[in-house]
């Protein structure tokens, strides 16, 4: 199977920065896309940023020019650099990996999430 583990969350003051990481491991044949989503209490899960194997990257309007997504294919790791953080960025951040396994089955795999809290 495929395991997805997020790290890097924490408590930060408004205007501060955090860098999240998402590591994928297990029976991976190929990765089609990796992305970050977030969910605040009482809200639906929403897309933050996504990176496809074709090289395209999309961001939510609310994070454009503040967040940057990057990927290390050799390490099967996705990063999210978050700058100029705002209280409304407070949420649990989840990583989603769409991968084809060695059994040639393609699915979406999710991590347990990492909490980001922006507060003074």
mmCIF file of N, CA and C in Angstrom:
data_model
loop_
_atom_site.group_PDB
_atom_site.id
_atom_site.type_symbol
_atom_site.label_atom_id
_atom_site.label_comp_id
_atom_site.label_asym_id
_atom_site.label_seq_id
_atom_site.Cartn_x
_atom_site.Cartn_y
_atom_site.Cartn_z
ATOM 1 N N UNK A 1 0.825 -1.203 0.000
ATOM 2 C CA UNK A 1 0.000 0.000 0.000
ATOM 3 C C UNK A 1 0.856 1.249 0.000
ATOM 4 N N UNK A 2 0.186 2.387 0.037
ATOM 5 C CA UNK A 2 0.887 3.666 0.000
ATOM 6 C C UNK A 2 0.649 4.415 1.301
ATOM 7 N N UNK A 3 1.710 4.940 1.874
ATOM 8 C CA UNK A 3 1.614 5.729 3.095
ATOM 9 C C UNK A 3 1.952 7.180 2.768
ATOM 10 N N UNK A 4 1.192 8.072 3.406
ATOM 11 C CA UNK A 4 1.402 9.509 3.225
ATOM 12 C C UNK A 4 1.521 10.139 4.609
ATOM 13 N N UNK A 5 2.609 10.835 4.846
ATOM 14 C CA UNK A 5 2.853 11.417 6.170
ATOM 15 C C UNK A 5 3.194 12.894 6.024
ATOM 16 N N UNK A 6 2.405 13.733 6.693
ATOM 17 C CA UNK A 6 2.650 15.175 6.692
ATOM 18 C C UNK A 6 3.431 15.574 7.943
ATOM 19 N N UNK A 7 4.178 16.668 7.834
ATOM 20 C CA UNK A 7 4.906 17.206 8.982
ATOM 21 C C UNK A 7 5.095 18.703 8.782
ATOM 22 N N UNK A 8 5.477 19.371 9.861
ATOM 23 C CA UNK A 8 5.850 20.784 9.765
ATOM 24 C C UNK A 8 4.829 21.771 10.285
ATOM 25 N N UNK A 9 3.687 21.310 10.732
ATOM 26 C CA UNK A 9 2.697 22.234 11.257
ATOM 27 C C UNK A 9 3.099 22.793 12.608
ATOM 28 N N UNK A 10 2.317 23.742 13.085
ATOM 29 C CA UNK A 10 2.599 24.312 14.395
ATOM 30 C C UNK A 10 1.856 25.612 14.604
ATOM 31 N N UNK A 11 2.265 26.310 15.653
ATOM 32 C CA UNK A 11 1.685 27.604 16.012
ATOM 33 C C UNK A 11 2.616 28.711 15.535
ATOM 34 N N UNK A 12 2.061 29.677 14.828
ATOM 35 C CA UNK A 12 2.867 30.780 14.312
ATOM 36 C C UNK A 12 2.078 32.075 14.427
ATOM 37 N N UNK A 13 2.777 33.179 14.592
ATOM 38 C CA UNK A 13 2.115 34.476 14.681
ATOM 39 C C UNK A 13 1.720 34.965 13.281
ATOM 40 N N UNK A 14 0.711 35.822 13.213
ATOM 41 C CA UNK A 14 0.346 36.406 11.907
ATOM 42 C C UNK A 14 1.556 37.077 11.272
ATOM 43 N N UNK A 15 1.689 36.857 9.964
ATOM 44 C CA UNK A 15 2.839 37.377 9.239
ATOM 45 C C UNK A 15 4.019 36.424 9.205
ATOM 46 N N UNK A 16 3.945 35.367 9.966
ATOM 47 C CA UNK A 16 5.041 34.404 10.022
ATOM 48 C C UNK A 16 5.009 33.396 8.900
ATOM 49 N N UNK A 17 5.945 32.445 8.976
ATOM 50 C CA UNK A 17 6.096 31.437 7.922
ATOM 51 C C UNK A 17 6.179 30.047 8.520
ATOM 52 N N UNK A 18 5.758 29.082 7.722
ATOM 53 C CA UNK A 18 5.911 27.668 8.043
ATOM 54 C C UNK A 18 6.180 26.918 6.755
ATOM 55 N N UNK A 19 6.869 25.783 6.885
ATOM 56 C CA UNK A 19 7.092 24.911 5.731
ATOM 57 C C UNK A 19 6.578 23.521 6.072
ATOM 58 N N UNK A 20 5.592 23.081 5.303
ATOM 59 C CA UNK A 20 5.044 21.744 5.473
ATOM 60 C C UNK A 20 5.732 20.778 4.516
ATOM 61 N N UNK A 21 5.791 19.524 4.933
ATOM 62 C CA UNK A 21 6.341 18.477 4.071
ATOM 63 C C UNK A 21 5.393 17.289 4.046
ATOM 64 N N UNK A 22 5.346 16.610 2.916
ATOM 65 C CA UNK A 22 4.504 15.433 2.742
ATOM 66 C C UNK A 22 5.340 14.353 2.072
ATOM 67 N N UNK A 23 5.545 13.257 2.775
ATOM 68 C CA UNK A 23 6.360 12.171 2.247
ATOM 69 C C UNK A 23 5.485 10.974 1.892
ATOM 70 N N UNK A 24 5.618 10.504 0.669
ATOM 71 C CA UNK A 24 4.880 9.328 0.214
ATOM 72 C C UNK A 24 5.834 8.141 0.148
ATOM 73 N N UNK A 25 5.349 6.985 0.558
ATOM 74 C CA UNK A 25 6.183 5.779 0.536
ATOM 75 C C UNK A 25 5.304 4.553 0.324
ATOM 76 N N UNK A 26 5.954 3.416 0.095
ATOM 77 C CA UNK A 26 5.217 2.171 -0.076
ATOM 78 C C UNK A 26 5.281 1.672 -1.503
ATOM 79 N N UNK A 27 4.238 0.996 -1.914
ATOM 80 C CA UNK A 27 4.212 0.310 -3.211
ATOM 81 C C UNK A 27 3.806 1.257 -4.337
ATOM 82 N N UNK A 28 4.660 2.236 -4.577
ATOM 83 C CA UNK A 28 4.375 3.262 -5.578
ATOM 84 C C UNK A 28 5.071 2.920 -6.886
ATOM 85 N N UNK A 29 4.305 2.847 -7.971
ATOM 86 C CA UNK A 29 4.880 2.687 -9.300
ATOM 87 C C UNK A 29 5.137 4.055 -9.919
ATOM 88 N N UNK A 30 4.140 4.924 -9.813
ATOM 89 C CA UNK A 30 4.298 6.288 -10.327
ATOM 90 C C UNK A 30 3.323 7.204 -9.604
ATOM 91 N N UNK A 31 3.686 8.488 -9.549
ATOM 92 C CA UNK A 31 2.832 9.487 -8.908
ATOM 93 C C UNK A 31 2.269 10.404 -9.987
ATOM 94 N N UNK A 32 0.968 10.565 -9.994
ATOM 95 C CA UNK A 32 0.311 11.429 -10.982
ATOM 96 C C UNK A 32 0.196 12.860 -10.487
ATOM 97 N N UNK A 33 -0.116 13.018 -9.223
ATOM 98 C CA UNK A 33 -0.205 14.355 -8.659
ATOM 99 C C UNK A 33 -0.040 14.296 -7.148
ATOM 100 N N UNK A 34 0.375 15.441 -6.599
ATOM 101 C CA UNK A 34 0.458 15.596 -5.150
ATOM 102 C C UNK A 34 -0.104 16.972 -4.833
ATOM 103 N N UNK A 35 -0.885 17.044 -3.787
ATOM 104 C CA UNK A 35 -1.498 18.323 -3.483
ATOM 105 C C UNK A 35 -1.746 18.524 -2.003
ATOM 106 N N UNK A 36 -1.949 19.766 -1.649
ATOM 107 C CA UNK A 36 -2.277 20.148 -0.271
ATOM 108 C C UNK A 36 -3.717 20.630 -0.206
ATOM 109 N N UNK A 37 -4.412 20.174 0.794
ATOM 110 C CA UNK A 37 -5.772 20.591 1.085
ATOM 111 C C UNK A 37 -5.809 21.023 2.544
ATOM 112 N N UNK A 38 -6.842 21.766 2.919
ATOM 113 C CA UNK A 38 -6.977 22.157 4.318
ATOM 114 C C UNK A 38 -8.445 22.154 4.710
ATOM 115 N N UNK A 39 -8.652 21.975 5.998
ATOM 116 C CA UNK A 39 -10.004 21.971 6.529
ATOM 117 C C UNK A 39 -10.010 22.638 7.887
ATOM 118 N N UNK A 40 -10.779 23.709 7.991
ATOM 119 C CA UNK A 40 -10.971 24.398 9.253
ATOM 120 C C UNK A 40 -12.254 23.878 9.901
ATOM 121 N N UNK A 41 -12.360 23.972 11.217
ATOM 122 C CA UNK A 41 -13.570 23.483 11.893
ATOM 123 C C UNK A 41 -14.828 24.114 11.306
ATOM 124 N N UNK A 42 -15.802 23.258 10.981
ATOM 125 C CA UNK A 42 -17.067 23.738 10.441
ATOM 126 C C UNK A 42 -17.054 24.008 8.949
ATOM 127 N N UNK A 43 -15.887 23.849 8.332
ATOM 128 C CA UNK A 43 -15.777 24.112 6.889
ATOM 129 C C UNK A 43 -15.511 22.828 6.123
ATOM 130 N N UNK A 44 -15.782 22.877 4.818
ATOM 131 C CA UNK A 44 -15.433 21.756 3.955
ATOM 132 C C UNK A 44 -13.935 21.765 3.684
ATOM 133 N N UNK A 45 -13.420 20.608 3.316
ATOM 134 C CA UNK A 45 -12.015 20.531 2.925
ATOM 135 C C UNK A 45 -11.854 21.266 1.595
ATOM 136 N N UNK A 46 -10.811 22.078 1.480
ATOM 137 C CA UNK A 46 -10.607 22.864 0.270
ATOM 138 C C UNK A 46 -9.192 22.682 -0.265
ATOM 139 N N UNK A 47 -9.069 22.829 -1.573
ATOM 140 C CA UNK A 47 -7.763 22.741 -2.205
ATOM 141 C C UNK A 47 -6.941 23.972 -1.871
ATOM 142 N N UNK A 48 -5.675 23.743 -1.512
ATOM 143 C CA UNK A 48 -4.730 24.838 -1.285
ATOM 144 C C UNK A 48 -3.823 24.982 -2.511
ATOM 145 N N UNK A 49 -3.184 23.881 -2.886
ATOM 146 C CA UNK A 49 -2.277 23.897 -4.024
ATOM 147 C C UNK A 49 -2.060 22.469 -4.487
ATOM 148 N N UNK A 50 -1.857 22.323 -5.799
ATOM 149 C CA UNK A 50 -1.659 20.985 -6.347
ATOM 150 C C UNK A 50 -0.597 21.032 -7.431
ATOM 151 N N UNK A 51 0.198 19.968 -7.489
ATOM 152 C CA UNK A 51 1.257 19.852 -8.471
ATOM 153 C C UNK A 51 1.108 18.530 -9.206
ATOM 154 N N UNK A 52 1.069 18.591 -10.531
ATOM 155 C CA UNK A 52 0.910 17.361 -11.305
ATOM 156 C C UNK A 52 2.262 16.910 -11.856
ATOM 157 N N UNK A 53 2.345 15.671 -12.267
ATOM 158 C CA UNK A 53 3.591 15.150 -12.821
ATOM 159 C C UNK A 53 3.942 15.828 -14.127
ATOM 160 N N UNK A 54 2.936 16.413 -14.783
ATOM 161 C CA UNK A 54 3.198 17.154 -16.005
ATOM 162 C C UNK A 54 3.860 18.494 -15.740
ATOM 163 N N UNK A 55 3.938 18.861 -14.467
ATOM 164 C CA UNK A 55 4.630 20.093 -14.105
ATOM 165 C C UNK A 55 3.724 21.266 -13.825
ATOM 166 N N UNK A 56 2.432 21.109 -13.999
ATOM 167 C CA UNK A 56 1.541 22.233 -13.747
ATOM 168 C C UNK A 56 1.239 22.349 -12.255
ATOM 169 N N UNK A 57 1.029 23.581 -11.835
ATOM 170 C CA UNK A 57 0.744 23.876 -10.434
ATOM 171 C C UNK A 57 -0.433 24.841 -10.367
ATOM 172 N N UNK A 58 -1.348 24.556 -9.481
ATOM 173 C CA UNK A 58 -2.498 25.440 -9.293
ATOM 174 C C UNK A 58 -2.629 25.797 -7.819
ATOM 175 N N UNK A 59 -3.010 27.016 -7.559
ATOM 176 C CA UNK A 59 -3.179 27.511 -6.199
ATOM 177 C C UNK A 59 -4.590 28.047 -6.011
ATOM 178 N N UNK A 60 -5.083 27.947 -4.784
ATOM 179 C CA UNK A 60 -6.313 28.634 -4.428
ATOM 180 C C UNK A 60 -6.048 30.137 -4.459
ATOM 181 N N UNK A 61 -7.039 30.894 -4.854
ATOM 182 C CA UNK A 61 -6.864 32.352 -4.932
ATOM 183 C C UNK A 61 -6.439 32.936 -3.585
ATOM 184 N N UNK A 62 -6.912 32.351 -2.515
ATOM 185 C CA UNK A 62 -6.653 32.892 -1.185
ATOM 186 C C UNK A 62 -5.197 32.756 -0.758
ATOM 187 N N UNK A 63 -4.422 31.911 -1.442
ATOM 188 C CA UNK A 63 -3.030 31.706 -1.031
ATOM 189 C C UNK A 63 -2.026 32.120 -2.097
ATOM 190 N N UNK A 64 -2.507 32.505 -3.276
ATOM 191 C CA UNK A 64 -1.598 32.929 -4.344
ATOM 192 C C UNK A 64 -0.710 34.054 -3.851
ATOM 193 N N UNK A 65 0.538 34.022 -4.250
ATOM 194 C CA UNK A 65 1.557 35.019 -3.901
ATOM 195 C C UNK A 65 2.025 34.913 -2.454
ATOM 196 N N UNK A 66 1.460 33.981 -1.677
ATOM 197 C CA UNK A 66 1.927 33.774 -0.299
ATOM 198 C C UNK A 66 2.474 32.358 -0.095
ATOM 199 N N UNK A 67 1.865 31.391 -0.758
ATOM 200 C CA UNK A 67 2.264 29.995 -0.599
ATOM 201 C C UNK A 67 2.963 29.526 -1.870
ATOM 202 N N UNK A 68 3.942 28.645 -1.699
ATOM 203 C CA UNK A 68 4.646 28.065 -2.838
ATOM 204 C C UNK A 68 4.759 26.553 -2.644
ATOM 205 N N UNK A 69 4.352 25.815 -3.653
ATOM 206 C CA UNK A 69 4.424 24.363 -3.609
ATOM 207 C C UNK A 69 5.650 23.913 -4.407
ATOM 208 N N UNK A 70 6.334 22.894 -3.898
ATOM 209 C CA UNK A 70 7.466 22.343 -4.623
ATOM 210 C C UNK A 70 7.530 20.843 -4.363
ATOM 211 N N UNK A 71 8.281 20.168 -5.208
ATOM 212 C CA UNK A 71 8.256 18.705 -5.142
ATOM 213 C C UNK A 71 9.645 18.145 -5.423
ATOM 214 N N UNK A 72 10.019 17.141 -4.650
ATOM 215 C CA UNK A 72 11.261 16.406 -4.863
ATOM 216 C C UNK A 72 10.865 14.993 -5.286
ATOM 217 N N UNK A 73 10.932 14.730 -6.585
ATOM 218 C CA UNK A 73 10.471 13.430 -7.088
ATOM 219 C C UNK A 73 11.321 12.281 -6.571
ATOM 220 N N UNK A 74 12.605 12.517 -6.421
ATOM 221 C CA UNK A 74 13.490 11.447 -5.953
ATOM 222 C C UNK A 74 13.117 11.009 -4.541
ATOM 223 N N UNK A 75 12.690 11.958 -3.732
ATOM 224 C CA UNK A 75 12.300 11.649 -2.343
ATOM 225 C C UNK A 75 10.805 11.408 -2.211
ATOM 226 N N UNK A 76 10.059 11.570 -3.325
ATOM 227 C CA UNK A 76 8.601 11.446 -3.284
ATOM 228 C C UNK A 76 8.034 12.337 -2.181
ATOM 229 N N UNK A 77 8.516 13.549 -2.141
ATOM 230 C CA UNK A 77 8.137 14.490 -1.088
ATOM 231 C C UNK A 77 7.630 15.781 -1.692
ATOM 232 N N UNK A 78 6.568 16.283 -1.107
ATOM 233 C CA UNK A 78 5.946 17.536 -1.521
ATOM 234 C C UNK A 78 6.104 18.542 -0.396
ATOM 235 N N UNK A 79 6.388 19.776 -0.754
ATOM 236 C CA UNK A 79 6.564 20.820 0.251
ATOM 237 C C UNK A 79 5.545 21.936 0.022
ATOM 238 N N UNK A 80 5.226 22.644 1.092
ATOM 239 C CA UNK A 80 4.395 23.840 0.985
ATOM 240 C C UNK A 80 5.037 24.914 1.841
ATOM 241 N N UNK A 81 5.616 25.898 1.189
ATOM 242 C CA UNK A 81 6.182 27.046 1.887
ATOM 243 C C UNK A 81 5.079 28.078 2.056
ATOM 244 N N UNK A 82 4.776 28.395 3.296
ATOM 245 C CA UNK A 82 3.690 29.324 3.592
ATOM 246 C C UNK A 82 4.263 30.578 4.231
ATOM 247 N N UNK A 83 4.110 31.699 3.560
ATOM 248 C CA UNK A 83 4.598 32.988 4.056
ATOM 249 C C UNK A 83 3.424 33.919 4.310
ATOM 250 N N UNK A 84 3.688 34.971 5.058
ATOM 251 C CA UNK A 84 2.659 35.986 5.346
ATOM 252 C C UNK A 84 1.375 35.328 5.838
ATOM 253 N N UNK A 85 1.519 34.437 6.787
ATOM 254 C CA UNK A 85 0.360 33.686 7.268
ATOM 255 C C UNK A 85 -0.648 34.578 7.961
ATOM 256 N N UNK A 86 -1.913 34.236 7.780
ATOM 257 C CA UNK A 86 -3.030 34.990 8.345
ATOM 258 C C UNK A 86 -3.836 34.075 9.270
ATOM 259 N N UNK A 87 -4.564 34.641 10.219
ATOM 260 C CA UNK A 87 -5.394 33.795 11.087
ATOM 261 C C UNK A 87 -6.352 32.902 10.297
ATOM 262 N N UNK A 88 -6.818 33.369 9.160
ATOM 263 C CA UNK A 88 -7.750 32.562 8.358
ATOM 264 C C UNK A 88 -7.079 31.380 7.675
ATOM 265 N N UNK A 89 -5.757 31.291 7.757
ATOM 266 C CA UNK A 89 -5.051 30.112 7.252
ATOM 267 C C UNK A 89 -5.068 28.973 8.272
ATOM 268 N N UNK A 90 -5.559 29.253 9.463
ATOM 269 C CA UNK A 90 -5.627 28.221 10.497
ATOM 270 C C UNK A 90 -6.527 27.081 10.042
ATOM 271 N N UNK A 91 -5.980 25.879 10.044
ATOM 272 C CA UNK A 91 -6.708 24.697 9.580
ATOM 273 C C UNK A 91 -5.820 23.474 9.766
ATOM 274 N N UNK A 92 -6.411 22.326 9.540
ATOM 275 C CA UNK A 92 -5.615 21.104 9.459
ATOM 276 C C UNK A 92 -5.287 20.908 7.972
ATOM 277 N N UNK A 93 -4.025 20.751 7.692
ATOM 278 C CA UNK A 93 -3.557 20.634 6.319
ATOM 279 C C UNK A 93 -3.297 19.164 5.995
ATOM 280 N N UNK A 94 -3.879 18.735 4.874
ATOM 281 C CA UNK A 94 -3.774 17.348 4.446
ATOM 282 C C UNK A 94 -3.050 17.268 3.106
ATOM 283 N N UNK A 95 -2.305 16.185 2.943
ATOM 284 C CA UNK A 95 -1.641 15.915 1.676
ATOM 285 C C UNK A 95 -2.381 14.793 0.960
ATOM 286 N N UNK A 96 -2.585 14.974 -0.325
ATOM 287 C CA UNK A 96 -3.214 13.955 -1.152
ATOM 288 C C UNK A 96 -2.253 13.545 -2.261
ATOM 289 N N UNK A 97 -2.093 12.248 -2.418
ATOM 290 C CA UNK A 97 -1.223 11.704 -3.455
ATOM 291 C C UNK A 97 -2.055 10.802 -4.361
ATOM 292 N N UNK A 98 -2.086 11.136 -5.637
ATOM 293 C CA UNK A 98 -2.722 10.249 -6.615
ATOM 294 C C UNK A 98 -1.605 9.443 -7.248
ATOM 295 N N UNK A 99 -1.621 8.142 -6.990
ATOM 296 C CA UNK A 99 -0.508 7.299 -7.411
ATOM 297 C C UNK A 99 -1.004 5.994 -8.009
ATOM 298 N N UNK A 100 -0.182 5.458 -8.897
ATOM 299 C CA UNK A 100 -0.390 4.112 -9.408
ATOM 300 C C UNK A 100 0.517 3.194 -8.610
ATOM 301 N N UNK A 101 -0.068 2.156 -8.041
ATOM 302 C CA UNK A 101 0.720 1.242 -7.227
ATOM 303 C C UNK A 101 1.437 0.226 -8.114
ATOM 304 N N UNK A 102 2.278 -0.557 -7.491
ATOM 305 C CA UNK A 102 2.992 -1.601 -8.232
ATOM 306 C C UNK A 102 2.040 -2.671 -8.740
ATOM 307 N N UNK A 103 0.830 -2.692 -8.202
ATOM 308 C CA UNK A 103 -0.203 -3.609 -8.707
ATOM 309 C C UNK A 103 -0.982 -2.982 -9.850
ATOM 310 N N UNK A 104 -0.535 -1.779 -10.276
ATOM 311 C CA UNK A 104 -1.110 -1.064 -11.415
ATOM 312 C C UNK A 104 -2.528 -0.592 -11.131
ATOM 313 N N UNK A 105 -2.777 -0.282 -9.861
ATOM 314 C CA UNK A 105 -4.048 0.296 -9.468
ATOM 315 C C UNK A 105 -3.814 1.757 -9.123
ATOM 316 N N UNK A 106 -4.655 2.639 -9.637
ATOM 317 C CA UNK A 106 -4.495 4.075 -9.383
ATOM 318 C C UNK A 106 -5.547 4.543 -8.390
ATOM 319 N N UNK A 107 -5.078 5.185 -7.326
ATOM 320 C CA UNK A 107 -5.988 5.668 -6.281
ATOM 321 C C UNK A 107 -5.450 6.948 -5.688
ATOM 322 N N UNK A 108 -6.295 7.566 -4.876
ATOM 323 C CA UNK A 108 -5.905 8.742 -4.119
ATOM 324 C C UNK A 108 -5.628 8.313 -2.689
ATOM 325 N N UNK A 109 -4.478 8.728 -2.157
ATOM 326 C CA UNK A 109 -4.077 8.364 -0.809
ATOM 327 C C UNK A 109 -3.912 9.644 0.014
ATOM 328 N N UNK A 110 -4.385 9.597 1.243
ATOM 329 C CA UNK A 110 -4.373 10.766 2.115
ATOM 330 C C UNK A 110 -3.572 10.501 3.381
ATOM 331 N N UNK A 111 -2.958 11.579 3.884
ATOM 332 C CA UNK A 111 -2.312 11.502 5.174
ATOM 333 C C UNK A 111 -3.277 11.874 6.285
ATOM 334 N N UNK A 112 -2.755 11.860 7.520
ATOM 335 C CA UNK A 112 -3.571 12.190 8.690
ATOM 336 C C UNK A 112 -3.670 13.690 8.927
ATOM 337 N N UNK A 113 -2.840 14.457 8.253
ATOM 338 C CA UNK A 113 -2.915 15.896 8.385
ATOM 339 C C UNK A 113 -1.958 16.449 9.429
ATOM 340 N N UNK A 114 -1.684 17.747 9.307
ATOM 341 C CA UNK A 114 -0.868 18.453 10.286
ATOM 342 C C UNK A 114 -1.538 19.791 10.576
ATOM 343 N N UNK A 115 -1.598 20.139 11.860
ATOM 344 C CA UNK A 115 -2.339 21.335 12.275
ATOM 345 C C UNK A 115 -1.488 22.588 12.118
ATOM 346 N N UNK A 116 -2.074 23.603 11.509
ATOM 347 C CA UNK A 116 -1.455 24.921 11.407
ATOM 348 C C UNK A 116 -2.360 25.914 12.124
ATOM 349 N N UNK A 117 -1.814 26.594 13.101
ATOM 350 C CA UNK A 117 -2.564 27.593 13.847
ATOM 351 C C UNK A 117 -1.842 28.925 13.764
ATOM 352 N N UNK A 118 -2.550 29.935 13.273
ATOM 353 C CA UNK A 118 -1.976 31.274 13.136
ATOM 354 C C UNK A 118 -2.672 32.184 14.139
ATOM 355 N N UNK A 119 -1.934 32.589 15.155
ATOM 356 C CA UNK A 119 -2.538 33.365 16.234
ATOM 357 C C UNK A 119 -1.464 34.136 16.965
ATOM 358 N N UNK A 120 -1.850 35.311 17.461
ATOM 359 C CA UNK A 120 -0.926 36.098 18.272
ATOM 360 C C UNK A 120 -1.128 35.781 19.752
#
